Coordinates of C-alpha atoms in Angstrom, one line a residue:
M1 CA 0.0 0.0 0.0
G2 CA 2.8 2.5 0.9
G3 CA 4.7 1.8 -2.3
H4 CA 1.6 2.4 -4.4
H5 CA 1.1 5.8 -2.7
K6 CA 4.6 6.9 -3.4
K7 CA 4.2 5.9 -7.0
N8 CA 1.2 8.2 -7.3
L9 CA 3.1 11.1 -5.8
R10 CA 5.9 10.7 -8.3
A11 CA 3.3 10.7 -11.1
E12 CA 1.8 13.9 -9.9
K13 CA 5.2 15.6 -9.6
A14 CA 6.0 14.5 -13.1
K15 CA 3.0 16.3 -14.7
V16 CA 3.8 19.5 -16.7
K17 CA 3.0 22.6 -14.8
L18 CA 1.5 25.4 -17.0
K19 CA 2.9 28.6 -15.5
G20 CA 2.7 32.0 -17.1
A21 CA 2.5 35.6 -16.4
K22 CA -0.6 37.0 -14.7
L23 CA -3.1 39.0 -16.7
P24 CA -3.2 42.7 -16.2
K25 CA -6.1 44.0 -14.2
G26 CA -9.3 44.8 -16.1
L27 CA -8.7 42.3 -18.9
N28 CA -10.7 39.4 -17.3
V29 CA -14.1 41.2 -17.8
T30 CA -16.6 39.8 -20.4
K31 CA -17.0 41.9 -23.5
T32 CA -20.5 42.9 -24.4
D33 CA -19.9 45.1 -27.4
F34 CA -20.1 42.2 -30.0
K35 CA -23.0 42.0 -32.5
V36 CA -25.4 39.1 -32.8
R37 CA -28.1 38.0 -35.3
K38 CA -31.4 36.5 -34.1
I39 CA -32.0 33.0 -35.4
E40 CA -35.6 32.3 -36.5
I41 CA -37.1 29.0 -37.6
R42 CA -40.4 30.1 -39.2
E43 CA -42.1 26.7 -39.2
Q44 CA -41.6 26.3 -35.5
L45 CA -43.0 29.8 -34.8
K46 CA -46.0 29.0 -37.0
E47 CA -46.9 25.6 -35.4
S48 CA -45.7 26.1 -31.9
S49 CA -46.8 28.6 -29.3
Y50 CA -47.2 29.0 -25.6
S51 CA -50.4 28.9 -23.7
A52 CA -51.6 31.5 -21.2
T53 CA -50.1 29.5 -18.3
G54 CA -46.7 29.5 -20.0
Q55 CA -46.9 25.8 -21.0
R56 CA -45.7 25.1 -24.5
Q57 CA -48.3 24.1 -27.0
L58 CA -47.4 21.2 -29.3
N59 CA -47.1 21.7 -33.0
L60 CA -49.1 19.6 -35.5
K61 CA -46.5 17.0 -36.1
E62 CA -45.8 16.5 -32.4
T63 CA -49.6 16.3 -31.7
L64 CA -50.1 13.6 -34.4
S65 CA -47.2 11.6 -33.0
R66 CA -48.4 11.9 -29.4
L67 CA -51.9 10.7 -30.3
K68 CA -50.2 7.2 -30.7
H69 CA -47.9 7.6 -27.6
H70 CA -47.9 4.7 -25.1
S71 CA -48.4 7.1 -22.2
V72 CA -52.0 8.0 -21.3
K73 CA -51.0 11.5 -20.2
F74 CA -49.3 12.2 -23.5
R75 CA -52.4 11.0 -25.5
T76 CA -54.9 13.0 -23.4
D77 CA -52.7 16.1 -23.7
A78 CA -52.5 15.7 -27.4
L79 CA -56.3 15.4 -27.6
R80 CA -56.8 18.5 -25.5
N81 CA -54.4 20.4 -27.7
V82 CA -56.3 19.5 -30.9
R83 CA -59.6 20.5 -29.2
D84 CA -58.1 23.9 -28.1
S85 CA -56.8 24.5 -31.5
L86 CA -60.1 23.8 -33.1
K87 CA -62.0 26.0 -30.7
S88 CA -59.6 28.9 -31.5
G89 CA -60.6 28.7 -35.1
N90 CA -57.5 26.9 -36.6
A91 CA -59.3 24.1 -38.4
D92 CA -58.1 25.1 -41.9
H93 CA -54.5 24.0 -41.4
L94 CA -55.7 20.5 -40.4
I95 CA -57.3 19.8 -43.8
G96 CA -54.1 18.1 -45.1
H97 CA -53.8 15.9 -42.1
L98 CA -57.4 14.7 -41.6
N99 CA -56.6 11.0 -42.2
E100 CA -54.0 10.8 -39.5
L101 CA -56.1 13.0 -37.2
F102 CA -59.2 10.9 -37.6
Q103 CA -57.1 7.7 -37.1
G104 CA -55.6 9.0 -33.9
I105 CA -58.8 10.4 -32.4
A106 CA -61.1 7.6 -33.3
A107 CA -58.5 5.0 -32.0
G108 CA -59.2 6.5 -28.6
A109 CA -62.5 4.7 -28.6
L110 CA -60.5 1.5 -27.9
D111 CA -58.3 3.0 -25.2
M112 CA -58.1 0.9 -22.0
E113 CA -58.3 4.1 -19.9
R114 CA -61.8 5.6 -19.5
S115 CA -60.5 9.1 -19.3
A116 CA -58.7 8.8 -22.6
R117 CA -61.9 7.5 -24.2
Q118 CA -63.9 10.4 -23.0
E119 CA -61.3 12.9 -24.2
S120 CA -61.4 11.2 -27.5
F121 CA -65.2 11.6 -27.9
K122 CA -65.0 15.2 -26.8
T123 CA -62.3 16.0 -29.4
L124 CA -64.2 14.1 -32.1
D125 CA -67.3 16.1 -31.3
V126 CA -65.5 19.4 -31.7
L127 CA -63.7 18.2 -34.9
L128 CA -66.9 17.1 -36.6
E129 CA -68.6 20.4 -35.6
A130 CA -65.7 22.4 -37.2
L131 CA -65.6 20.5 -40.5
Q132 CA -68.0 20.6 -43.4
P133 CA -69.8 17.3 -44.2
H134 CA -68.0 17.0 -47.6
A135 CA -64.7 17.1 -45.7
V136 CA -65.7 14.3 -43.4
A137 CA -67.2 12.0 -46.0
P138 CA -63.9 10.5 -47.4
F139 CA -62.7 9.6 -43.9
F140 CA -66.0 8.5 -42.4
H141 CA -65.1 4.8 -42.9
V142 CA -62.3 5.3 -40.4
I143 CA -64.6 6.5 -37.7
A144 CA -67.2 3.8 -38.5
T145 CA -64.6 1.1 -38.3
Y146 CA -63.4 2.1 -34.8
L147 CA -67.0 2.4 -33.7
R148 CA -67.8 -1.1 -34.8
C149 CA -64.7 -2.4 -33.1
A150 CA -65.7 -0.6 -29.8
M151 CA -69.2 -2.0 -30.0
T152 CA -67.9 -5.6 -30.4
H153 CA -65.0 -5.2 -27.9
V154 CA -64.5 -7.9 -25.3
L155 CA -64.3 -5.4 -22.5
P156 CA -67.8 -4.3 -21.3
A157 CA -66.6 -0.8 -20.4
I158 CA -65.5 -0.1 -23.9
Q159 CA -68.8 -1.5 -25.3
E160 CA -70.7 0.8 -23.0
D161 CA -68.7 3.9 -23.9
S162 CA -69.1 3.1 -27.7
L163 CA -72.7 4.4 -27.2
L164 CA -71.2 7.8 -26.4
M165 CA -69.2 7.8 -29.6
L166 CA -72.4 6.9 -31.5
D167 CA -74.2 9.9 -29.8
V168 CA -71.5 12.2 -31.3
L169 CA -72.1 10.8 -34.8
L170 CA -75.8 11.0 -34.5
Q171 CA -75.5 14.7 -33.5
R172 CA -72.8 15.8 -35.9
V173 CA -72.9 13.6 -39.0
P174 CA -75.6 14.2 -41.6
P175 CA -78.3 11.5 -41.5
A176 CA -77.9 10.6 -45.1
L177 CA -74.2 10.0 -44.7
L178 CA -74.7 7.9 -41.6
A179 CA -77.5 5.9 -43.2
E180 CA -75.7 5.3 -46.5
R181 CA -72.3 4.3 -45.2
S182 CA -72.8 2.1 -42.1
A183 CA -76.3 2.0 -40.7
S184 CA -76.8 -1.7 -41.7
T185 CA -73.6 -2.8 -40.0
I186 CA -74.2 -0.7 -36.9
I187 CA -77.7 -2.2 -36.5
G188 CA -76.1 -5.7 -36.5
N189 CA -73.7 -4.6 -33.8
F190 CA -76.6 -3.2 -31.7
I191 CA -78.3 -6.6 -31.9
D192 CA -75.1 -8.3 -30.7
M193 CA -74.8 -6.0 -27.7
I194 CA -78.1 -7.2 -26.2
S195 CA -78.3 -10.8 -27.6
R196 CA -76.3 -13.7 -28.8
A197 CA -76.8 -16.3 -31.5
R198 CA -78.8 -19.4 -30.4
H199 CA -77.4 -22.7 -31.5
D200 CA -80.4 -25.0 -30.7
S201 CA -83.4 -26.1 -32.6
E202 CA -85.8 -23.4 -31.4
R203 CA -87.4 -21.2 -34.0
S204 CA -85.9 -17.9 -32.7
N205 CA -82.3 -17.6 -33.8
R206 CA -81.2 -15.2 -31.0
T207 CA -81.6 -14.9 -27.3
L208 CA -81.3 -12.0 -24.9
T209 CA -78.1 -11.7 -22.9
L210 CA -77.8 -10.5 -19.3
N211 CA -76.1 -7.3 -18.1
L212 CA -72.5 -6.6 -19.2
G213 CA -71.4 -7.0 -15.7
Q214 CA -70.6 -3.4 -14.7
G215 CA -72.7 -3.6 -11.6
K216 CA -73.8 0.0 -12.0
Q217 CA -77.0 -0.6 -13.9
T218 CA -79.6 -3.3 -14.3
T219 CA -80.0 -5.4 -17.3
V220 CA -83.3 -3.6 -18.3
K221 CA -81.6 -0.2 -18.1
W222 CA -78.7 -1.4 -20.2
R223 CA -80.9 -2.8 -22.9
T224 CA -83.0 0.3 -22.9
K225 CA -79.9 2.4 -23.3
V226 CA -78.8 0.3 -26.3
L227 CA -82.3 0.2 -27.9
L228 CA -82.6 4.0 -27.6
R229 CA -79.6 4.4 -29.8
L230 CA -80.9 1.8 -32.2
Q231 CA -84.1 3.8 -32.4
Q232 CA -82.1 6.8 -33.4
I233 CA -80.3 4.8 -36.1
L234 CA -83.6 3.5 -37.6
G235 CA -85.0 7.0 -37.4
T236 CA -82.0 8.1 -39.4
L237 CA -82.8 5.5 -42.0
V238 CA -86.4 6.6 -42.2
G239 CA -85.4 10.3 -42.5
S240 CA -82.8 9.6 -45.2
K241 CA -85.4 7.8 -47.3
S242 CA -88.2 10.3 -46.8
S243 CA -86.0 13.3 -47.6
K244 CA -85.4 12.0 -51.1
T245 CA -87.3 13.7 -53.9
A246 CA -90.8 12.2 -54.2
V247 CA -91.3 10.6 -57.6
A248 CA -94.5 11.3 -59.5
R249 CA -97.2 8.8 -59.3
V250 CA -96.9 6.0 -61.9
V251 CA -100.1 4.1 -62.7
H252 CA -99.5 0.4 -63.5
F253 CA -102.1 -1.3 -65.6
D254 CA -104.2 -3.9 -63.8
A255 CA -107.0 -5.7 -65.7
M256 CA -108.8 -6.7 -62.5
R257 CA -109.6 -3.2 -61.2
P258 CA -110.6 0.2 -62.6
Q259 CA -107.8 2.5 -63.7
Y260 CA -107.6 6.3 -63.4
Y261 CA -105.1 8.3 -65.5
N262 CA -104.3 12.0 -65.7
V263 CA -105.3 13.8 -68.9
L264 CA -101.8 15.1 -69.3
C265 CA -99.4 12.5 -68.1
P266 CA -95.8 12.7 -69.3
V267 CA -94.0 9.4 -69.8
R268 CA -92.2 8.5 -66.7
Q269 CA -89.5 5.9 -66.2
D270 CA -90.6 2.7 -64.4
N271 CA -87.8 2.0 -61.9
R272 CA -89.2 -1.3 -60.6
E273 CA -87.2 -4.5 -60.5
L274 CA -88.0 -7.1 -63.1
Y275 CA -89.7 -9.4 -60.5
A276 CA -92.1 -6.6 -59.6
I277 CA -92.9 -5.9 -63.3
L278 CA -93.7 -9.6 -63.8
N279 CA -95.7 -9.7 -60.5
E280 CA -93.3 -12.3 -59.0
S281 CA -92.9 -12.7 -55.3
K282 CA -89.3 -11.9 -54.6
L283 CA -87.5 -9.5 -52.4
S284 CA -84.9 -7.1 -53.6
A285 CA -81.5 -6.7 -51.8
D286 CA -83.0 -3.9 -49.6
G287 CA -86.1 -5.9 -48.9
A288 CA -84.1 -8.9 -47.9
R289 CA -81.9 -6.8 -45.5
L290 CA -85.1 -5.2 -44.1
Q291 CA -86.6 -8.7 -43.5
T292 CA -83.4 -9.7 -41.7
Y293 CA -83.7 -6.7 -39.4
V294 CA -87.3 -7.7 -38.6
E295 CA -86.5 -11.4 -38.1
Q296 CA -83.8 -10.5 -35.6
L297 CA -85.3 -7.5 -33.9
L298 CA -89.0 -8.3 -33.3
P299 CA -88.5 -11.5 -31.3
L300 CA -85.9 -9.7 -29.2
L301 CA -88.1 -6.7 -28.6
Q302 CA -91.0 -8.9 -27.6
D303 CA -88.8 -11.0 -25.3
N304 CA -87.4 -7.8 -23.7
W305 CA -91.0 -6.6 -23.0
L306 CA -92.1 -10.0 -21.6
E307 CA -89.3 -9.8 -19.0
V308 CA -90.6 -6.5 -17.5
R309 CA -94.3 -6.8 -18.3
P310 CA -96.3 -6.6 -15.1
Q311 CA -98.3 -9.5 -13.7
P312 CA -102.2 -9.4 -13.9
Q313 CA -102.4 -8.8 -10.2
Q314 CA -100.2 -5.7 -10.5
P315 CA -101.2 -4.0 -13.8
L316 CA -99.2 -0.8 -13.2
L317 CA -95.8 -0.4 -14.8
S318 CA -92.5 0.3 -13.0
Q319 CA -90.4 3.1 -14.3
D320 CA -87.9 0.8 -16.0
A321 CA -90.8 -1.1 -17.6
A322 CA -92.4 2.1 -18.9
S323 CA -89.1 3.2 -20.4
S324 CA -88.6 -0.3 -22.0
L325 CA -92.1 -0.3 -23.4
H326 CA -91.6 3.2 -24.9
V327 CA -88.5 2.3 -26.8
V328 CA -89.9 -1.1 -27.9
I329 CA -93.0 0.4 -29.4
S330 CA -91.0 3.2 -31.1
L331 CA -88.7 0.6 -32.7
M332 CA -91.6 -1.5 -33.9
S333 CA -93.2 1.7 -35.4
L334 CA -90.0 2.6 -37.2
L335 CA -89.7 -0.9 -38.7
W336 CA -93.2 -0.6 -40.0
T337 CA -92.3 2.8 -41.5
L338 CA -89.3 1.4 -43.2
I339 CA -91.4 -1.4 -44.7
A340 CA -94.0 1.1 -45.9
Q341 CA -91.3 3.2 -47.6
H342 CA -89.8 0.1 -49.2
E343 CA -93.1 -1.2 -50.5
S344 CA -94.0 2.3 -51.8
E345 CA -90.8 2.4 -53.8
N346 CA -91.1 -1.1 -55.2
S347 CA -94.9 -1.3 -55.6
T348 CA -95.2 -4.5 -53.5
R349 CA -96.9 -5.7 -50.3
D350 CA -94.9 -8.8 -49.7
L351 CA -93.1 -7.6 -46.6
S352 CA -96.1 -6.3 -44.8
D353 CA -98.1 -9.4 -45.6
W354 CA -95.2 -11.6 -44.3
L355 CA -94.9 -9.5 -41.1
R356 CA -98.7 -9.7 -40.3
K357 CA -98.7 -13.5 -41.0
N358 CA -95.8 -14.2 -38.6
Y359 CA -96.0 -11.6 -35.9
A360 CA -99.6 -10.2 -35.6
Q361 CA -100.9 -12.8 -33.2
K362 CA -97.7 -12.5 -31.0
F363 CA -98.1 -8.8 -30.9
L364 CA -101.7 -9.1 -29.8
L365 CA -101.0 -11.6 -27.0
N366 CA -97.9 -9.9 -25.7
F367 CA -99.1 -6.3 -25.7
L368 CA -102.9 -6.3 -25.6
A369 CA -104.3 -9.8 -24.9
K370 CA -107.0 -11.1 -27.2
D371 CA -109.8 -9.0 -25.7
G372 CA -107.6 -5.9 -25.2
S373 CA -107.8 -6.3 -21.4
R374 CA -104.1 -5.4 -20.9
F375 CA -104.6 -2.0 -22.7
P376 CA -104.1 0.8 -21.8
Y377 CA -101.0 0.9 -19.7
Q378 CA -100.2 3.2 -16.7
Q379 CA -97.1 3.8 -14.6
I380 CA -96.8 3.6 -10.9
P381 CA -97.0 7.2 -9.6
L382 CA -93.5 8.5 -8.7
A383 CA -92.8 9.8 -5.2
A384 CA -93.2 13.5 -5.0
K385 CA -89.7 14.0 -3.7
K386 CA -88.1 12.6 -6.9
S387 CA -86.9 15.3 -9.2
S388 CA -87.4 15.2 -13.0
K389 CA -83.7 14.4 -13.4
E390 CA -84.3 11.0 -11.8
K391 CA -87.0 10.0 -14.2
G392 CA -86.4 7.5 -16.9
P393 CA -85.1 8.4 -20.4
A394 CA -88.5 8.0 -22.0
D395 CA -91.1 6.7 -19.5
G396 CA -93.9 8.8 -21.0
G397 CA -95.3 10.0 -17.7
E398 CA -97.8 8.3 -15.4
L399 CA -100.4 7.8 -18.2
C400 CA -97.9 6.3 -20.6
L401 CA -99.5 8.3 -23.4
P402 CA -96.8 7.8 -26.1
Q403 CA -96.7 4.0 -25.4
N404 CA -100.5 3.6 -25.6
L405 CA -100.8 5.8 -28.7
G406 CA -98.1 3.8 -30.4
I407 CA -99.9 0.6 -29.6
V408 CA -103.0 2.0 -31.2
Q409 CA -101.2 2.7 -34.5
L410 CA -99.5 -0.7 -34.5
T411 CA -102.8 -2.5 -33.8
C412 CA -104.3 -0.9 -36.9
K413 CA -101.2 -1.9 -39.0
F414 CA -101.1 -5.5 -37.8
F415 CA -104.9 -6.0 -38.3
P416 CA -106.0 -3.9 -41.3
N417 CA -109.0 -6.1 -41.9
P418 CA -110.4 -7.1 -38.5
N419 CA -113.2 -9.6 -38.0
E420 CA -116.1 -9.8 -35.6
K421 CA -113.9 -11.7 -33.1
Q422 CA -111.7 -8.6 -32.7
A423 CA -114.6 -6.2 -32.2
Q424 CA -114.0 -6.0 -28.4
L425 CA -110.3 -5.3 -29.0
F426 CA -111.0 -2.3 -31.3
N427 CA -113.8 -1.1 -28.9
H428 CA -111.1 -0.8 -26.3
V429 CA -108.8 1.1 -28.7
V430 CA -111.5 3.5 -29.9
A431 CA -112.6 4.1 -26.3
Y432 CA -109.1 5.0 -25.3
M433 CA -108.8 7.5 -28.2
Q434 CA -112.1 9.1 -27.0
R435 CA -110.7 9.6 -23.5
S436 CA -107.4 11.0 -25.0
L437 CA -109.5 13.7 -26.8
E438 CA -111.2 14.6 -23.6
R439 CA -107.9 15.5 -21.9
L440 CA -106.6 17.1 -25.0
S441 CA -106.2 20.6 -23.6
S442 CA -103.8 19.4 -20.9
L443 CA -101.4 17.7 -23.4
P444 CA -98.2 19.3 -24.7
P445 CA -97.9 19.8 -28.5
E446 CA -95.7 16.8 -29.1
Q447 CA -98.3 14.5 -27.4
Q448 CA -101.1 16.1 -29.4
L449 CA -99.2 15.3 -32.5
S450 CA -99.2 11.6 -31.4
V451 CA -102.9 11.8 -30.8
V452 CA -103.5 13.1 -34.4
A453 CA -101.2 10.4 -35.8
S454 CA -103.2 7.7 -34.0
L455 CA -106.5 9.2 -35.2
R456 CA -105.4 8.9 -38.9
P457 CA -105.4 5.1 -39.2
L458 CA -108.7 4.8 -37.3
L459 CA -110.6 7.5 -39.1
L460 CA -109.1 7.4 -42.6
E461 CA -106.6 4.6 -43.5
Y462 CA -108.5 1.6 -42.1
A463 CA -111.9 3.3 -41.4
T464 CA -113.7 1.3 -44.1
S465 CA -113.0 -2.1 -42.6
L466 CA -113.4 -0.8 -39.0
Q467 CA -116.9 0.5 -39.8
S468 CA -118.1 -3.0 -40.2
I469 CA -117.4 -4.0 -36.6
V470 CA -117.2 -0.7 -34.5
A471 CA -119.3 1.7 -36.6
E472 CA -121.0 3.6 -33.7
P473 CA -117.9 4.1 -31.5
L474 CA -115.9 5.2 -34.6
T475 CA -118.5 7.7 -35.6
N476 CA -118.6 9.1 -32.1
L477 CA -114.8 9.4 -32.2
L478 CA -115.1 11.4 -35.5
S479 CA -117.6 13.7 -33.9
A480 CA -115.4 14.3 -30.9
S481 CA -112.5 15.1 -33.2
I482 CA -114.6 17.6 -35.2
D483 CA -115.8 19.3 -32.0
A484 CA -112.2 19.5 -30.7
Y485 CA -111.0 21.1 -33.9
V486 CA -113.9 23.6 -34.2
G487 CA -113.6 24.4 -30.5
Q488 CA -109.9 25.1 -31.2
R489 CA -108.7 22.7 -28.5
F490 CA -105.9 21.5 -30.8
T491 CA -103.0 23.8 -30.4
T492 CA -101.6 25.7 -33.4
R493 CA -98.0 25.1 -32.3
E494 CA -96.0 22.4 -34.1
G495 CA -98.6 22.3 -36.9
V496 CA -101.1 20.2 -34.8
A497 CA -104.3 22.0 -35.9
T498 CA -103.1 22.0 -39.5
R499 CA -102.7 18.2 -39.4
V500 CA -106.2 17.7 -38.0
L501 CA -107.6 19.9 -40.7
S502 CA -105.7 17.9 -43.3
L503 CA -107.1 14.7 -41.9
L504 CA -110.7 15.9 -41.9
C505 CA -110.4 17.3 -45.4
E506 CA -109.1 13.9 -46.7
I507 CA -112.1 12.2 -45.1
V508 CA -114.4 14.7 -46.8
E509 CA -112.7 14.1 -50.2
R510 CA -113.5 10.3 -50.0
S511 CA -117.1 10.1 -50.8
D512 CA -117.5 6.6 -49.5
L513 CA -116.1 7.5 -46.0
Y514 CA -118.0 10.7 -46.0
A515 CA -121.3 8.8 -46.6
R516 CA -120.5 6.0 -44.1
F517 CA -119.8 8.6 -41.3
G518 CA -123.1 10.3 -41.8
G519 CA -122.5 12.9 -44.5
E520 CA -123.8 16.4 -43.9
Q521 CA -125.5 15.7 -40.7
R522 CA -122.3 14.4 -39.0
F523 CA -119.9 16.9 -40.6
A524 CA -122.2 20.0 -40.2
P525 CA -120.1 21.8 -37.5
F526 CA -116.9 21.3 -39.6
L527 CA -118.5 22.3 -42.9
S528 CA -119.9 25.4 -41.3
Y529 CA -116.5 26.3 -39.9
L530 CA -114.5 25.5 -43.1
P531 CA -115.2 28.8 -45.0
Q532 CA -113.8 30.8 -42.1
L533 CA -110.3 29.5 -43.0
L534 CA -110.4 31.6 -46.2
L535 CA -110.3 34.7 -43.9
K536 CA -106.9 33.7 -42.5
P537 CA -103.6 34.8 -43.9
T538 CA -102.8 31.4 -45.4
V539 CA -104.8 28.4 -46.5
G540 CA -103.5 24.9 -47.3
E541 CA -103.6 23.3 -50.7
G542 CA -105.4 20.3 -49.3
T543 CA -108.0 22.5 -47.6
L544 CA -108.7 24.3 -50.9
R545 CA -109.0 21.0 -52.7
A546 CA -111.5 19.7 -50.1
M547 CA -113.6 22.8 -50.5
A548 CA -113.7 22.3 -54.3
T549 CA -114.8 18.7 -53.7
L550 CA -117.6 19.8 -51.5
C551 CA -118.8 22.3 -54.0
R552 CA -118.7 19.7 -56.8
Q553 CA -120.8 17.5 -54.6
L554 CA -123.2 20.4 -54.1
N555 CA -122.9 20.2 -50.4
G556 CA -125.6 22.5 -49.1
V557 CA -124.2 23.1 -45.6
F558 CA -120.8 24.1 -46.9
M559 CA -122.1 26.3 -49.7
S560 CA -124.5 28.1 -47.4
A561 CA -121.7 28.9 -45.0
L562 CA -119.5 30.0 -47.9
I563 CA -122.1 32.5 -49.1
Q564 CA -122.5 34.0 -45.7
V565 CA -118.8 35.1 -45.7
A566 CA -118.6 35.8 -49.4
P567 CA -118.1 39.6 -49.1
E568 CA -115.3 39.2 -46.5
V569 CA -113.6 36.4 -48.5
V570 CA -113.6 38.3 -51.8
C571 CA -112.2 41.5 -50.2
H572 CA -109.5 39.5 -48.3
L573 CA -108.5 37.5 -51.4
V574 CA -105.6 39.9 -52.3
N575 CA -103.9 39.1 -49.1
L576 CA -104.6 35.3 -49.1
Q577 CA -101.7 33.0 -49.6
V578 CA -102.1 29.3 -50.7
T579 CA -99.4 27.1 -49.2
S580 CA -98.4 24.1 -51.4
D581 CA -95.4 21.9 -52.1
S582 CA -95.0 23.2 -55.6
E583 CA -93.1 26.4 -56.1
G584 CA -93.6 29.4 -58.4
E585 CA -97.4 29.1 -58.7
D586 CA -99.1 32.2 -60.0
K587 CA -101.0 34.1 -57.2
F588 CA -103.8 35.0 -59.4
E589 CA -104.3 31.3 -60.4
N590 CA -104.8 30.5 -56.7
Q591 CA -107.2 33.4 -56.4
K592 CA -109.3 32.1 -59.3
R593 CA -109.5 28.7 -57.5
V594 CA -111.2 30.4 -54.6
L595 CA -113.5 32.4 -56.8
N596 CA -114.5 29.2 -58.7
L597 CA -116.1 28.0 -55.5
F598 CA -118.8 30.6 -55.9
Y599 CA -119.8 29.2 -59.3
Y600 CA -121.3 26.2 -57.5
A601 CA -122.4 28.2 -54.4
R602 CA -124.3 31.0 -56.2
E603 CA -127.5 28.9 -56.2
S604 CA -127.5 29.2 -52.4
D605 CA -127.2 33.0 -52.5
K606 CA -130.7 34.1 -51.5
E607 CA -129.7 37.5 -50.0
G608 CA -127.5 38.9 -52.8
K609 CA -124.2 38.4 -50.9
L610 CA -122.3 37.9 -54.1
E611 CA -123.7 41.1 -55.7
R612 CA -122.6 43.0 -52.6
A613 CA -119.2 41.4 -52.7
L614 CA -118.8 42.3 -56.4
K615 CA -119.7 46.0 -55.7
Q616 CA -117.2 46.2 -52.9
V617 CA -114.3 44.9 -55.0
E618 CA -115.2 47.1 -58.0
E619 CA -114.7 50.1 -55.8
K620 CA -111.1 49.2 -55.1
A621 CA -108.4 50.0 -57.6
D622 CA -106.1 47.0 -56.9
H623 CA -109.0 44.5 -57.3
D624 CA -109.7 44.9 -61.0
A625 CA -108.6 41.3 -62.0
I626 CA -110.6 39.8 -59.1
S627 CA -113.7 41.8 -59.8
A628 CA -113.6 40.9 -63.6
Y629 CA -113.2 37.2 -62.9
L630 CA -115.9 37.1 -60.2
K631 CA -118.3 38.9 -62.6
A632 CA -117.5 36.3 -65.2
V633 CA -118.1 33.4 -62.7
M634 CA -121.4 34.8 -61.7
G635 CA -122.6 35.3 -65.3
F636 CA -121.4 32.0 -66.6
N637 CA -124.1 29.5 -67.5

């Protein structure tokens, strides 16, 4: 040890010592008189900045790379950075990077951390709001792919949160784009979320599954949550089809029934499939897919209802049961609407006939009972201390009005030609509608719209067949509807009163229904009130058409009422607007349609009302055309 120490000392002494003269005083001070040039990297200045808290904001390339980072904190920070940038109005510089951006944001739906998934959905919401639909369309398949992966994920938490991602798409993506690109696949995934394939010999090919296992919600609530989104998807499909331009009516020759053709009918293209032209029973691709939806959904919907349906000794519904019934009835109604749209486009009734044959009796037994004794439904009154926030998503209130009105419409669709055995059932249905009209003034506009929608199949669409079994109750229902309309108990908000007027006018236009319901005697209050509509600022095309029909039928009640207000109508004609679907109609042509009514009604003029009206308009300078035409109408033989 001692020898080693001495060896180190000798090595230290052997080192070269750098000795020099000391610097003069004052020369060891740092010089500050040199010139410098500022270095600027413009791309970094453009894409990188600092937040108000002094924290550096990531540029676009860093953000895109951090969206794929293994750290949850890095991923969530990147998502927040994208969201903040979009909110500040910097969406234009993202256009060239939308593919990577959608890939990174949508991948968050599969993140194992719940916080990252929620940040992903928030950022996706802001991004879709900032972009135009045509900018989203090329990349929508990316979002849809991750949504389907989340809906079929093995982890229940990711499956549950996939509904939040779907909520964003339903709110921000145009319905046509969502329906066209992935609605059919998403519907299949919805079915998988609440059921599984059955591998036995039973007729139904799927069975309901239990809760996902979160422990936070019951099985019924989970299924209701899934079915509510499915209802929105089907509503999107219905809306996308109904928004298409309506094609003109094409009359197909049928040797077995009378044919009615327009005098001027341009040649229109027949877009039917070959099987429809040849009257062969075959479904198109859309029809087959729609039939698959029905085959899978209807048994599941009915099984879901049977699990929560109350026992006979306790007829009132629980809150969960009322919510479940609401969404089940809504889904069944949407399926019927899709079938009606498909059959209207393809001039066929195969699907509706198939649906009635296979599911009508099951619907009757599960929702009404054969004699209708289970109908209508009511909910157990909620405790007064419960707030509205604690109510179900769509329980319909204590009277379950939306559910019961939906059942009324479905009953008419499933049984369009009822027999004597079903008279008691339809007596229950009509009596319920009568009670609904009695409480009409206490209903909000959206529920009044449902009442009108349920009156239409009873009083118009299937009234001819119903008259044979429930004639008197149905006629009383019509009288109550007329009294409610004339008494102005239908609100004018949301177009409720207009729809009632349209319904009554359509009944009047059908001479067979008009006669079955009692003709002038039954419709007298409505016919006397009808001319008053010509004194309002606007009148509907259908209303004017119904008035012309009544005049051609020489309806004495209507023409007498029309003559009584003739002077006021003629003077108001300059300000009257006729609302119709066709655009660009000549205003004077519509005025002539009103004046033509007096050609038929002049025979009822015993007091010279038309002469007085003519003198009044001749005195006004801006009524020359009206006075000349009215004079010609009165003198025409």
